[in-house]
Amino acid sequence: MGGWTAARKGLLIAFLVAFTAAISPSASAASPKKAKGSDYPPLMLQLPVDTGRRVPSSVVFPIYGDVYPHGLYYVAMSIGDPPKPYFLDIDTGSDLTWLQCDAPCVKCSKGPHPWYRPTRNKLVPCRDPLCAALHAGTIHDENCDQCDYQIQYEDRGSSLGVLISDAFNLRLINTTIVRPVLAFGCGYDQQFAIQNAPTPTDGLLGLGTGKVSVLSQLSDQGVTKNVMGHCLGGKGGGYLFFGDDFVPTSRMTWAPMSRSRNYYSPGPASLYWGTRSLGVNQMEVVFDTGSTFTYFGFQPYQAFLSAVKSDLSKKSLKEEFGDPSLPVCWKGPKAFKSVKDVKKHFKTLALNFVNGNRALLEVPPENYLIITKHGNACLGILNGTEVGLNKDLNIIGDISLQDRMVVYDNERQRIGWVQIGCDRLPKPGASSL
């Protein structure tokens, strides 16, 4: 959640904190009800608006934003009855989707749209299976009237609120319009890494592996398969899809999902600089679109940085210490205009995932360098220990996922990727790209 400013360097990997609060009566004129009998049917048992038997389809969303200078990628979704548009920050590193919510808002930044206004009949009771899933591993009272939450993110931001349910307006690729009722967070107290800054989004789209994620809920209701993919354009834009209709049947590199973490991880990887092994221990890796940049633990970061500086010691580039954009930067004889001006001085970084069959993720200079407004080339791979990450956690962020389709196949428990331009969506059912 570090995001939502032009300088976002944040990490949206989240963990839940046990919390009890109450939505203000001013959110609705209706009086609160006791969670008993059939007053609150569990969301996972509710039928969506169209009650016919479904054949899962797919839905695709255009992506907006970029790594630099905006620092995030987001989609537009229509939520509510009648549906209203909201911009949501894409985050594969956390489960809960939430909107800045006028309940009333204790601490919310002004976003591009009016705050979502809840009503009491939208509250999710504590006994709902999705509330139990959200609070898995914490002390949870099933007899309370509403499902409160507080989520803290690795960049020290947080969202506090209550779980509610409302309709999501989706146009499937089979031309059907569906309005499944999904649970999400009504966040009425947000703490941002950078305070008092305007936000380009209205909330966050949690796409993690948990039962409360939008993808899991759509799959449980039979709207889409439990598969999603994204393509983040290196020059901005791209697309996000739910369902398996756009997954290519050839050219994809696949690695099994690691079961050691609750995040999207292809497991441990060896690190190479060009063709040379950097000699680090096999590093656990997480794919996280909620992080603008890539973060390595202390050992792989030092090995990587040492290799880069060793190569550049014989080049015309000089380290630049006055650029506030990122910690490690270089300048040339004249200002750089794009990565093309400087990429010849840098090698491709590669991660070889040991659990996959030759599962290699290549990270060329375009996927780890930023050309700043000052004309310098700066590293978009940062030291995770300096921002408080676990020393064994390595996060592959937006910068290193650009210009490739990444697929999270929860049906087959695998993660795949392929180099591709993100300006055009492949045709559904295509056998190759």
PDB file of N, CA, C and O in Angstrom, residues 271 273 293-296 300-301 304-305 326-328 349 351 363 367-370 378-384 395-396 399-400:
ATOM      1  N   LEU A 271      20.345 -17.100  -8.998  1.00  0.00           N
ATOM      2  CA  LEU A 271      20.474 -15.779  -9.612  1.00  0.00           C
ATOM      3  C   LEU A 271      21.700 -15.732 -10.514  1.00  0.00           C
ATOM      4  O   LEU A 271      22.794 -16.143 -10.117  1.00  0.00           O
ATOM      5  N   TRP A 273      23.930 -13.270 -13.442  1.00  0.00           N
ATOM      6  CA  TRP A 273      24.224 -11.968 -14.059  1.00  0.00           C
ATOM      7  C   TRP A 273      24.863 -12.279 -15.407  1.00  0.00           C
ATOM      8  O   TRP A 273      25.986 -12.751 -15.473  1.00  0.00           O
ATOM      9  N   PHE A 293       8.699  -1.474  -7.420  1.00  0.00           N
ATOM     10  CA  PHE A 293      10.041  -1.932  -7.727  1.00  0.00           C
ATOM     11  C   PHE A 293      10.271  -3.347  -7.225  1.00  0.00           C
ATOM     12  O   PHE A 293       9.427  -3.934  -6.532  1.00  0.00           O
ATOM     13  N   THR A 294      11.408  -3.909  -7.588  1.00  0.00           N
ATOM     14  CA  THR A 294      11.810  -5.240  -7.154  1.00  0.00           C
ATOM     15  C   THR A 294      12.713  -5.107  -5.939  1.00  0.00           C
ATOM     16  O   THR A 294      13.558  -4.219  -5.877  1.00  0.00           O
ATOM     17  N   TYR A 295      12.517  -5.994  -4.954  1.00  0.00           N
ATOM     18  CA  TYR A 295      13.290  -5.944  -3.708  1.00  0.00           C
ATOM     19  C   TYR A 295      13.976  -7.290  -3.484  1.00  0.00           C
ATOM     20  O   TYR A 295      13.320  -8.331  -3.486  1.00  0.00           O
ATOM     21  N   PHE A 296      15.296  -7.244  -3.278  1.00  0.00           N
ATOM     22  CA  PHE A 296      16.057  -8.443  -2.943  1.00  0.00           C
ATOM     23  C   PHE A 296      16.464  -8.399  -1.484  1.00  0.00           C
ATOM     24  O   PHE A 296      16.670  -7.321  -0.911  1.00  0.00           O
ATOM     25  N   PRO A 300      21.416 -11.522  -1.874  1.00  0.00           N
ATOM     26  CA  PRO A 300      21.312 -11.371  -3.331  1.00  0.00           C
ATOM     27  C   PRO A 300      21.447  -9.931  -3.802  1.00  0.00           C
ATOM     28  O   PRO A 300      21.996  -9.681  -4.877  1.00  0.00           O
ATOM     29  N   TYR A 301      20.978  -8.971  -2.986  1.00  0.00           N
ATOM     30  CA  TYR A 301      21.104  -7.572  -3.397  1.00  0.00           C
ATOM     31  C   TYR A 301      22.573  -7.163  -3.464  1.00  0.00           C
ATOM     32  O   TYR A 301      23.001  -6.523  -4.438  1.00  0.00           O
ATOM     33  N   PHE A 304      24.214  -8.759  -6.466  1.00  0.00           N
ATOM     34  CA  PHE A 304      23.784  -8.103  -7.696  1.00  0.00           C
ATOM     35  C   PHE A 304      24.443  -6.740  -7.857  1.00  0.00           C
ATOM     36  O   PHE A 304      25.014  -6.421  -8.911  1.00  0.00           O
ATOM     37  N   LEU A 305      24.396  -5.930  -6.811  1.00  0.00           N
ATOM     38  CA  LEU A 305      24.965  -4.582  -6.884  1.00  0.00           C
ATOM     39  C   LEU A 305      26.470  -4.627  -7.141  1.00  0.00           C
ATOM     40  O   LEU A 305      27.010  -3.833  -7.924  1.00  0.00           O
ATOM     41  N   LEU A 326      15.868   7.400  -6.747  1.00  0.00           N
ATOM     42  CA  LEU A 326      16.153   6.047  -6.288  1.00  0.00           C
ATOM     43  C   LEU A 326      17.544   6.029  -5.656  1.00  0.00           C
ATOM     44  O   LEU A 326      18.354   6.928  -5.912  1.00  0.00           O
ATOM     45  N   PRO A 327      17.853   5.008  -4.836  1.00  0.00           N
ATOM     46  CA  PRO A 327      19.108   5.034  -4.080  1.00  0.00           C
ATOM     47  C   PRO A 327      20.381   4.951  -4.910  1.00  0.00           C
ATOM     48  O   PRO A 327      21.399   5.547  -4.551  1.00  0.00           O
ATOM     49  N   VAL A 328      20.370   4.185  -6.019  1.00  0.00           N
ATOM     50  CA  VAL A 328      21.603   3.962  -6.787  1.00  0.00           C
ATOM     51  C   VAL A 328      21.385   4.405  -8.233  1.00  0.00           C
ATOM     52  O   VAL A 328      20.537   3.849  -8.945  1.00  0.00           O
ATOM     53  N   LEU A 349      19.736  -9.835 -16.100  1.00  0.00           N
ATOM     54  CA  LEU A 349      19.658 -10.594 -14.859  1.00  0.00           C
ATOM     55  C   LEU A 349      18.696 -11.751 -15.094  1.00  0.00           C
ATOM     56  O   LEU A 349      17.703 -11.597 -15.806  1.00  0.00           O
ATOM     57  N   LEU A 351      16.622 -15.251 -13.257  1.00  0.00           N
ATOM     58  CA  LEU A 351      16.260 -16.086 -12.122  1.00  0.00           C
ATOM     59  C   LEU A 351      15.894 -17.467 -12.655  1.00  0.00           C
ATOM     60  O   LEU A 351      14.980 -17.592 -13.491  1.00  0.00           O
ATOM     61  N   VAL A 363      15.431 -10.912 -16.838  1.00  0.00           N
ATOM     62  CA  VAL A 363      15.140  -9.524 -16.491  1.00  0.00           C
ATOM     63  C   VAL A 363      16.163  -8.633 -17.196  1.00  0.00           C
ATOM     64  O   VAL A 363      17.246  -8.360 -16.675  1.00  0.00           O
ATOM     65  N   ASN A 367      13.907  -3.931 -17.599  1.00  0.00           N
ATOM     66  CA  ASN A 367      13.066  -4.406 -16.504  1.00  0.00           C
ATOM     67  C   ASN A 367      13.711  -4.226 -15.137  1.00  0.00           C
ATOM     68  O   ASN A 367      13.215  -4.788 -14.153  1.00  0.00           O
ATOM     69  N   TYR A 368      14.798  -3.457 -15.080  1.00  0.00           N
ATOM     70  CA  TYR A 368      15.323  -3.097 -13.754  1.00  0.00           C
ATOM     71  C   TYR A 368      15.944  -1.707 -13.712  1.00  0.00           C
ATOM     72  O   TYR A 368      16.449  -1.288 -12.675  1.00  0.00           O
ATOM     73  N   LEU A 369      15.893  -0.955 -14.823  1.00  0.00           N
ATOM     74  CA  LEU A 369      16.429   0.408 -14.843  1.00  0.00           C
ATOM     75  C   LEU A 369      15.316   1.430 -15.070  1.00  0.00           C
ATOM     76  O   LEU A 369      14.355   1.170 -15.800  1.00  0.00           O
ATOM     77  N   ILE A 370      15.462   2.581 -14.441  1.00  0.00           N
ATOM     78  CA  ILE A 370      14.573   3.730 -14.637  1.00  0.00           C
ATOM     79  C   ILE A 370      15.417   4.897 -15.148  1.00  0.00           C
ATOM     80  O   ILE A 370      16.502   5.164 -14.622  1.00  0.00           O
ATOM     81  N   CYS A 378      18.820   4.768 -13.063  1.00  0.00           N
ATOM     82  CA  CYS A 378      18.772   4.333 -11.664  1.00  0.00           C
ATOM     83  C   CYS A 378      18.283   2.897 -11.570  1.00  0.00           C
ATOM     84  O   CYS A 378      17.449   2.458 -12.360  1.00  0.00           O
ATOM     85  N   LEU A 379      18.806   2.176 -10.575  1.00  0.00           N
ATOM     86  CA  LEU A 379      18.411   0.794 -10.348  1.00  0.00           C
ATOM     87  C   LEU A 379      17.019   0.718  -9.736  1.00  0.00           C
ATOM     88  O   LEU A 379      16.753   1.328  -8.699  1.00  0.00           O
ATOM     89  N   GLY A 380      16.146  -0.071 -10.372  1.00  0.00           N
ATOM     90  CA  GLY A 380      14.813  -0.330  -9.826  1.00  0.00           C
ATOM     91  C   GLY A 380      14.763  -1.633  -9.050  1.00  0.00           C
ATOM     92  O   GLY A 380      13.682  -2.141  -8.764  1.00  0.00           O
ATOM     93  N   ILE A 381      15.920  -2.180  -8.723  1.00  0.00           N
ATOM     94  CA  ILE A 381      16.029  -3.300  -7.797  1.00  0.00           C
ATOM     95  C   ILE A 381      16.641  -2.758  -6.518  1.00  0.00           C
ATOM     96  O   ILE A 381      17.755  -2.205  -6.539  1.00  0.00           O
ATOM     97  N   LEU A 382      15.924  -2.882  -5.406  1.00  0.00           N
ATOM     98  CA  LEU A 382      16.303  -2.215  -4.165  1.00  0.00           C
ATOM     99  C   LEU A 382      16.622  -3.231  -3.077  1.00  0.00           C
ATOM    100  O   LEU A 382      16.291  -4.418  -3.179  1.00  0.00           O
ATOM    101  N   ASN A 383      17.239  -2.742  -2.024  1.00  0.00           N
ATOM    102  CA  ASN A 383      17.605  -3.558  -0.866  1.00  0.00           C
ATOM    103  C   ASN A 383      16.396  -3.703   0.051  1.00  0.00           C
ATOM    104  O   ASN A 383      16.000  -2.760   0.735  1.00  0.00           O
ATOM    105  N   GLY A 384      15.800  -4.890   0.085  1.00  0.00           N
ATOM    106  CA  GLY A 384      14.591  -5.104   0.869  1.00  0.00           C
ATOM    107  C   GLY A 384      14.805  -4.960   2.365  1.00  0.00           C
ATOM    108  O   GLY A 384      13.899  -4.534   3.092  1.00  0.00           O
ATOM    109  N   ILE A 395      11.044  -9.857  -3.620  1.00  0.00           N
ATOM    110  CA  ILE A 395       9.806  -9.472  -4.277  1.00  0.00           C
ATOM    111  C   ILE A 395      10.083  -9.019  -5.708  1.00  0.00           C
ATOM    112  O   ILE A 395      10.899  -8.122  -5.927  1.00  0.00           O
ATOM    113  N   ILE A 396       9.414  -9.662  -6.652  1.00  0.00           N
ATOM    114  CA  ILE A 396       9.481  -9.232  -8.043  1.00  0.00           C
ATOM    115  C   ILE A 396       8.316  -8.275  -8.268  1.00  0.00           C
ATOM    116  O   ILE A 396       7.153  -8.679  -8.257  1.00  0.00           O
ATOM    117  N   ILE A 399       8.214  -3.336 -12.088  1.00  0.00           N
ATOM    118  CA  ILE A 399       9.267  -2.999 -13.050  1.00  0.00           C
ATOM    119  C   ILE A 399       9.802  -4.244 -13.750  1.00  0.00           C
ATOM    120  O   ILE A 399      10.112  -4.208 -14.947  1.00  0.00           O
ATOM    121  N   SER A 400       9.899  -5.351 -13.027  1.00  0.00           N
ATOM    122  CA  SER A 400      10.476  -6.569 -13.601  1.00  0.00           C
ATOM    123  C   SER A 400       9.437  -7.478 -14.236  1.00  0.00           C
ATOM    124  O   SER A 400       9.779  -8.536 -14.773  1.00  0.00           O
TER     125      SER A 400
END
